[in-house]
Amino acid sequence: MQQRVAILISGGGSNMVSLLDSMDASHPARPVLVLSNEPQAGGLAKAAARGVETAVLDHRPFGRDRAAFEAALHARLVQAAPDIICLAGFMRILTEGFVRKWQGRMLNIHPSLLPKYKGLHTHQRALDAGDAEAGCSVHLVTLELDGGPIVEQARVAILPNDTAETLAARVLIEEHRLYPRALRALAMGQLPAAIALQQQAADDPA
Ligand code: GRF
C-alpha cells in the first residue's frame, strides 16, 4: 500500500515538484494533495499540471487566530487523508495543536545545516559568519521551530565570491536531491526518530 502524501507550500514549489516527480508508480508513496496558504503560489499550477489535487487555504481571513487557521488546515488535510505531510517552503509557523496531530509524520526542508541558522536569511547568515560550507536539512517537525530530529543533510562548499543568491541556488539543487530521499525513507518506515515520535503521539494523543 502506498503512503498518501500531502505537500504544503507557499511559493514556487520547486521542492514540491522534486517530491512529486520522485513519486513514480513503484514509489512507496503517492501525492494526494498540494495545499498553499498563498492563493498566488506558483507551485499550485505546477501541481495541477502533474494531475495532483490542489487546494488554497488563505491565512489572511483568520487574522491573528492561528488556532482557527490550523483547525481549518487540519480539516482540509483530513479530507485528503494523508499518512505523511511534507512542508516545502510553507511559510507559516505551526503551533502545538497542529504539530501534535501529525507528530512523526511531518517533514520540513530547511536551507541550512541545522542546528545552525534556524529561521530566515540562512544563506546570508552563513556568509556573514564566514562559514566554509552551507547546506540543507530535512527534519521531522516538532514544536521547536526548525528543531525536530534531523533526517538527512547535504553540504555545499561556500565559494569566495558567493552572494546569498548564488549560494541559495546551489543549495536548492541539493534540496531537490535530499527531500525525495528523506520522503522515501519515511514512507518505507526506515526512520527510527519518526517511529519514536509516532509512538509517543499514540501513547499520549493530542
Ligand atoms: C527552500 O529553500 C526551502 O528550503 C525553504 O524555502 C524554499 C522554498 O523553495 N524552506 P521552493 O518553493 O521549494 O522552490
mmCIF file of C-alpha atoms and ligand atoms in Angstrom:
data_model
loop_
_atom_site.group_PDB
_atom_site.id
_atom_site.type_symbol
_atom_site.label_atom_id
_atom_site.label_comp_id
_atom_site.label_asym_id
_atom_site.label_seq_id
_atom_site.Cartn_x
_atom_site.Cartn_y
_atom_site.Cartn_z
ATOM 1 C CA MET A 1 0.000 0.000 0.000
ATOM 2 C CA GLN A 2 1.439 3.360 -0.997
ATOM 3 C CA GLN A 3 1.570 6.004 1.701
ATOM 4 C CA ARG A 4 -0.525 9.089 0.966
ATOM 5 C CA VAL A 5 1.393 12.370 0.915
ATOM 6 C CA ALA A 6 0.147 15.947 1.261
ATOM 7 C CA ILE A 7 2.567 18.767 0.466
ATOM 8 C CA LEU A 8 2.162 22.264 1.925
ATOM 9 C CA ILE A 9 3.649 25.189 0.013
ATOM 10 C CA SER A 10 3.615 28.979 -0.050
ATOM 11 C CA GLY A 11 5.629 29.800 -3.164
ATOM 12 C CA GLY A 12 7.173 28.498 -6.335
ATOM 13 C CA GLY A 13 7.234 24.962 -5.108
ATOM 14 C CA SER A 14 10.455 23.697 -6.659
ATOM 15 C CA ASN A 15 10.927 21.297 -3.755
ATOM 16 C CA MET A 16 7.325 20.205 -4.147
ATOM 17 C CA VAL A 17 7.992 19.458 -7.826
ATOM 18 C CA SER A 18 11.043 17.364 -6.912
ATOM 19 C CA LEU A 19 8.900 15.402 -4.458
ATOM 20 C CA LEU A 20 6.061 14.917 -6.956
ATOM 21 C CA ASP A 21 8.444 13.837 -9.702
ATOM 22 C CA SER A 22 10.102 11.320 -7.392
ATOM 23 C CA MET A 23 6.828 9.527 -6.651
ATOM 24 C CA ASP A 24 6.583 7.202 -9.618
ATOM 25 C CA ALA A 25 4.412 4.096 -9.751
ATOM 26 C CA SER A 26 6.929 1.969 -7.854
ATOM 27 C CA HIS A 27 7.443 4.547 -5.085
ATOM 28 C CA PRO A 28 6.265 3.710 -1.551
ATOM 29 C CA ALA A 29 4.218 6.942 -1.513
ATOM 30 C CA ARG A 30 1.923 8.914 -3.774
ATOM 31 C CA PRO A 31 0.760 12.542 -3.683
ATOM 32 C CA VAL A 32 -2.860 13.168 -2.727
ATOM 33 C CA LEU A 33 -2.907 16.938 -2.161
ATOM 34 C CA VAL A 34 -0.838 20.086 -2.617
ATOM 35 C CA LEU A 35 -2.121 22.901 -0.435
ATOM 36 C CA SER A 36 -0.966 26.515 -0.369
ATOM 37 C CA ASN A 37 -1.756 29.270 2.104
ATOM 38 C CA GLU A 38 -0.893 31.740 -0.674
ATOM 39 C CA PRO A 39 -3.560 31.908 -3.397
ATOM 40 C CA GLN A 40 -0.932 33.153 -5.896
ATOM 41 C CA ALA A 41 1.665 30.464 -5.182
ATOM 42 C CA GLY A 42 3.299 29.415 -8.441
ATOM 43 C CA GLY A 43 3.514 25.841 -7.215
ATOM 44 C CA LEU A 44 -0.251 25.338 -7.466
ATOM 45 C CA ALA A 45 -0.238 25.327 -11.274
ATOM 46 C CA LYS A 46 2.793 23.012 -11.314
ATOM 47 C CA ALA A 47 0.973 20.523 -9.103
ATOM 48 C CA ALA A 48 -2.207 20.751 -11.160
ATOM 49 C CA ALA A 49 -0.184 20.217 -14.347
ATOM 50 C CA ARG A 50 1.043 16.971 -12.797
ATOM 51 C CA GLY A 51 -2.512 15.857 -12.120
ATOM 52 C CA VAL A 52 -2.350 16.381 -8.352
ATOM 53 C CA GLU A 53 -5.322 17.794 -6.461
ATOM 54 C CA THR A 54 -4.668 21.308 -5.164
ATOM 55 C CA ALA A 55 -6.240 23.484 -2.505
ATOM 56 C CA VAL A 56 -5.801 27.024 -1.206
ATOM 57 C CA LEU A 57 -6.302 27.991 2.398
ATOM 58 C CA ASP A 58 -5.535 31.697 2.709
ATOM 59 C CA HIS A 59 -4.361 32.520 6.219
ATOM 60 C CA ARG A 60 -5.322 36.193 5.991
ATOM 61 C CA PRO A 61 -9.041 35.930 6.782
ATOM 62 C CA PHE A 62 -8.038 34.257 10.061
ATOM 63 C CA GLY A 63 -6.061 37.330 11.183
ATOM 64 C CA ARG A 64 -4.110 36.554 14.338
ATOM 65 C CA ASP A 65 -6.180 33.474 15.104
ATOM 66 C CA ARG A 66 -3.578 30.811 14.351
ATOM 67 C CA ALA A 67 -5.640 28.137 16.079
ATOM 68 C CA ALA A 68 -8.585 28.744 13.743
ATOM 69 C CA PHE A 69 -6.322 28.661 10.684
ATOM 70 C CA GLU A 70 -4.743 25.432 11.848
ATOM 71 C CA ALA A 71 -8.137 23.868 12.589
ATOM 72 C CA ALA A 72 -9.216 24.659 9.028
ATOM 73 C CA LEU A 73 -5.914 23.344 7.690
ATOM 74 C CA HIS A 74 -6.282 20.149 9.656
ATOM 75 C CA ALA A 75 -9.867 19.688 8.456
ATOM 76 C CA ARG A 76 -8.830 20.104 4.816
ATOM 77 C CA LEU A 77 -5.964 17.670 5.262
ATOM 78 C CA VAL A 78 -8.200 15.087 6.912
ATOM 79 C CA GLN A 79 -10.352 15.134 3.761
ATOM 80 C CA ALA A 80 -7.293 14.075 1.772
ATOM 81 C CA ALA A 81 -6.323 11.517 4.444
ATOM 82 C CA PRO A 82 -2.545 11.772 4.123
ATOM 83 C CA ASP A 83 -0.205 9.474 6.000
ATOM 84 C CA ILE A 84 2.659 11.933 5.558
ATOM 85 C CA ILE A 85 2.835 15.725 5.313
ATOM 86 C CA CYS A 86 5.769 17.458 3.632
ATOM 87 C CA LEU A 87 6.326 21.141 4.302
ATOM 88 C CA ALA A 88 8.012 22.529 1.200
ATOM 89 C CA GLY A 89 8.570 26.250 1.571
ATOM 90 C CA PHE A 90 5.427 26.579 3.684
ATOM 91 C CA MET A 91 5.863 29.955 5.340
ATOM 92 C CA ARG A 92 3.514 29.647 8.313
ATOM 93 C CA ILE A 93 4.648 28.749 11.797
ATOM 94 C CA LEU A 94 2.658 25.774 13.064
ATOM 95 C CA THR A 95 1.710 25.538 16.722
ATOM 96 C CA GLU A 96 1.301 22.700 19.173
ATOM 97 C CA GLY A 97 -2.291 21.714 18.458
ATOM 98 C CA PHE A 98 -1.499 21.072 14.799
ATOM 99 C CA VAL A 99 2.005 19.692 15.139
ATOM 100 C CA ARG A 100 0.979 17.083 17.684
ATOM 101 C CA LYS A 101 -1.722 15.713 15.381
ATOM 102 C CA TRP A 102 0.882 14.856 12.737
ATOM 103 C CA GLN A 103 3.799 14.083 15.003
ATOM 104 C CA GLY A 104 6.335 11.751 13.438
ATOM 105 C CA ARG A 105 4.573 12.024 10.087
ATOM 106 C CA MET A 106 5.530 15.575 9.060
ATOM 107 C CA LEU A 107 8.791 16.581 7.364
ATOM 108 C CA ASN A 108 10.256 20.003 6.629
ATOM 109 C CA ILE A 109 13.180 21.114 4.500
ATOM 110 C CA HIS A 110 15.315 23.954 5.758
ATOM 111 C CA PRO A 111 18.125 25.658 3.812
ATOM 112 C CA SER A 112 20.868 25.422 6.425
ATOM 113 C CA LEU A 113 22.950 22.836 8.209
ATOM 114 C CA LEU A 114 20.720 22.637 11.270
ATOM 115 C CA PRO A 115 21.035 23.286 14.137
ATOM 116 C CA LYS A 116 22.764 26.303 12.599
ATOM 117 C CA TYR A 117 20.622 29.152 11.302
ATOM 118 C CA LYS A 118 17.072 28.301 12.212
ATOM 119 C CA GLY A 119 14.547 30.763 10.822
ATOM 120 C CA LEU A 120 15.079 33.094 7.861
ATOM 121 C CA HIS A 121 18.021 34.532 5.853
ATOM 122 C CA THR A 122 20.046 31.377 6.343
ATOM 123 C CA HIS A 123 22.433 31.911 3.416
ATOM 124 C CA GLN A 124 23.334 35.464 4.347
ATOM 125 C CA ARG A 125 23.905 34.391 7.924
ATOM 126 C CA ALA A 126 26.258 31.610 6.802
ATOM 127 C CA LEU A 127 28.184 34.121 4.651
ATOM 128 C CA ASP A 128 28.313 36.720 7.441
ATOM 129 C CA ALA A 129 29.681 34.096 9.816
ATOM 130 C CA GLY A 130 32.492 33.266 7.382
ATOM 131 C CA ASP A 131 31.440 29.618 7.212
ATOM 132 C CA ALA A 132 33.308 27.331 4.821
ATOM 133 C CA GLU A 133 30.182 25.367 3.982
ATOM 134 C CA ALA A 134 26.439 25.665 3.908
ATOM 135 C CA GLY A 135 23.714 23.187 3.077
ATOM 136 C CA CYS A 136 20.243 21.968 3.771
ATOM 137 C CA SER A 137 18.477 19.694 6.218
ATOM 138 C CA VAL A 138 15.318 17.632 6.211
ATOM 139 C CA HIS A 139 13.913 17.192 9.682
ATOM 140 C CA LEU A 140 10.858 15.866 11.417
ATOM 141 C CA VAL A 141 8.598 18.657 12.578
ATOM 142 C CA THR A 142 8.268 19.098 16.317
ATOM 143 C CA LEU A 143 7.211 22.028 18.441
ATOM 144 C CA GLU A 144 10.574 23.732 18.218
ATOM 145 C CA LEU A 145 10.830 25.805 15.026
ATOM 146 C CA ASP A 146 13.290 24.086 12.644
ATOM 147 C CA GLY A 147 14.291 21.991 15.642
ATOM 148 C CA GLY A 148 12.980 18.419 15.231
ATOM 149 C CA PRO A 149 15.182 15.356 14.666
ATOM 150 C CA ILE A 150 17.344 15.728 11.570
ATOM 151 C CA VAL A 151 16.688 13.053 8.958
ATOM 152 C CA GLU A 152 19.226 13.935 6.259
ATOM 153 C CA GLN A 153 21.594 16.746 5.369
ATOM 154 C CA ALA A 154 23.538 17.795 2.279
ATOM 155 C CA ARG A 155 26.589 20.054 2.270
ATOM 156 C CA VAL A 156 27.704 22.706 -0.208
ATOM 157 C CA ALA A 157 31.069 24.484 -0.181
ATOM 158 C CA ILE A 158 30.882 28.269 0.141
ATOM 159 C CA LEU A 159 32.915 29.886 -2.647
ATOM 160 C CA PRO A 160 34.905 33.117 -2.279
ATOM 161 C CA ASN A 161 32.572 35.248 -4.397
ATOM 162 C CA ASP A 162 29.305 33.767 -3.193
ATOM 163 C CA THR A 163 26.331 36.011 -2.519
ATOM 164 C CA ALA A 164 23.226 34.868 -0.697
ATOM 165 C CA GLU A 165 21.641 34.339 -4.119
ATOM 166 C CA THR A 166 24.403 32.251 -5.694
ATOM 167 C CA LEU A 167 24.700 30.162 -2.560
ATOM 168 C CA ALA A 168 20.923 29.684 -2.331
ATOM 169 C CA ALA A 169 20.839 28.464 -5.928
ATOM 170 C CA ARG A 170 23.498 25.797 -5.262
ATOM 171 C CA VAL A 171 21.858 24.731 -2.006
ATOM 172 C CA LEU A 172 18.498 24.457 -3.758
ATOM 173 C CA ILE A 173 19.931 21.905 -6.192
ATOM 174 C CA GLU A 174 20.897 19.786 -3.189
ATOM 175 C CA GLU A 175 17.475 20.312 -1.599
ATOM 176 C CA HIS A 176 15.884 18.779 -4.677
ATOM 177 C CA ARG A 177 18.003 15.648 -4.220
ATOM 178 C CA LEU A 178 17.732 15.468 -0.466
ATOM 179 C CA TYR A 179 13.988 15.837 0.107
ATOM 180 C CA PRO A 180 12.908 12.925 -2.122
ATOM 181 C CA ARG A 181 15.430 10.668 -0.347
ATOM 182 C CA ALA A 182 14.056 11.629 3.057
ATOM 183 C CA LEU A 183 10.440 11.187 1.964
ATOM 184 C CA ARG A 184 11.208 7.736 0.596
ATOM 185 C CA ALA A 185 12.864 6.733 3.857
ATOM 186 C CA LEU A 186 9.894 7.951 5.914
ATOM 187 C CA ALA A 187 7.413 6.228 3.594
ATOM 188 C CA MET A 188 9.343 2.986 3.949
ATOM 189 C CA GLY A 189 9.290 3.202 7.741
ATOM 190 C CA GLN A 190 13.071 3.495 7.857
ATOM 191 C CA LEU A 191 13.345 6.452 10.223
ATOM 192 C CA PRO A 192 13.646 5.404 13.868
ATOM 193 C CA ALA A 193 13.112 9.003 15.050
ATOM 194 C CA ALA A 194 9.806 9.138 13.173
ATOM 195 C CA ILE A 195 8.672 5.831 14.624
ATOM 196 C CA ALA A 196 9.538 7.053 18.128
ATOM 197 C CA LEU A 197 7.578 10.283 17.661
ATOM 198 C CA GLN A 198 4.596 8.375 16.242
ATOM 199 C CA GLN A 199 4.678 6.043 19.216
ATOM 200 C CA GLN A 200 4.858 8.955 21.641
ATOM 201 C CA ALA A 201 1.817 10.546 19.965
ATOM 202 C CA ALA A 202 -0.111 7.263 20.119
ATOM 203 C CA ASP A 203 0.669 6.907 23.820
ATOM 204 C CA ASP A 204 -0.333 10.498 24.553
ATOM 205 C CA PRO A 205 -2.879 11.585 21.911
ATOM 206 C CA ALA A 206 -3.413 15.311 21.310
HETATM 207 C C1 GRF B 1 13.580 26.407 0.001
HETATM 208 O O1 GRF B 1 14.838 26.978 0.102
HETATM 209 C C2 GRF B 1 13.255 25.680 1.272
HETATM 210 O O2 GRF B 1 14.363 25.102 1.877
HETATM 211 C C3 GRF B 1 12.736 26.784 2.131
HETATM 212 O O3 GRF B 1 12.000 27.599 1.271
HETATM 213 C C4 GRF B 1 12.479 27.451 -0.050
HETATM 214 C C5 GRF B 1 11.306 27.022 -0.894
HETATM 215 O O4 GRF B 1 11.604 26.933 -2.230
HETATM 216 N N1 GRF B 1 12.015 26.238 3.246
HETATM 217 P P1 GRF B 1 10.573 26.211 -3.208
HETATM 218 O O5 GRF B 1 9.206 26.860 -3.008
HETATM 219 O O6 GRF B 1 10.549 24.767 -2.855
HETATM 220 O O7 GRF B 1 11.119 26.467 -4.566
#
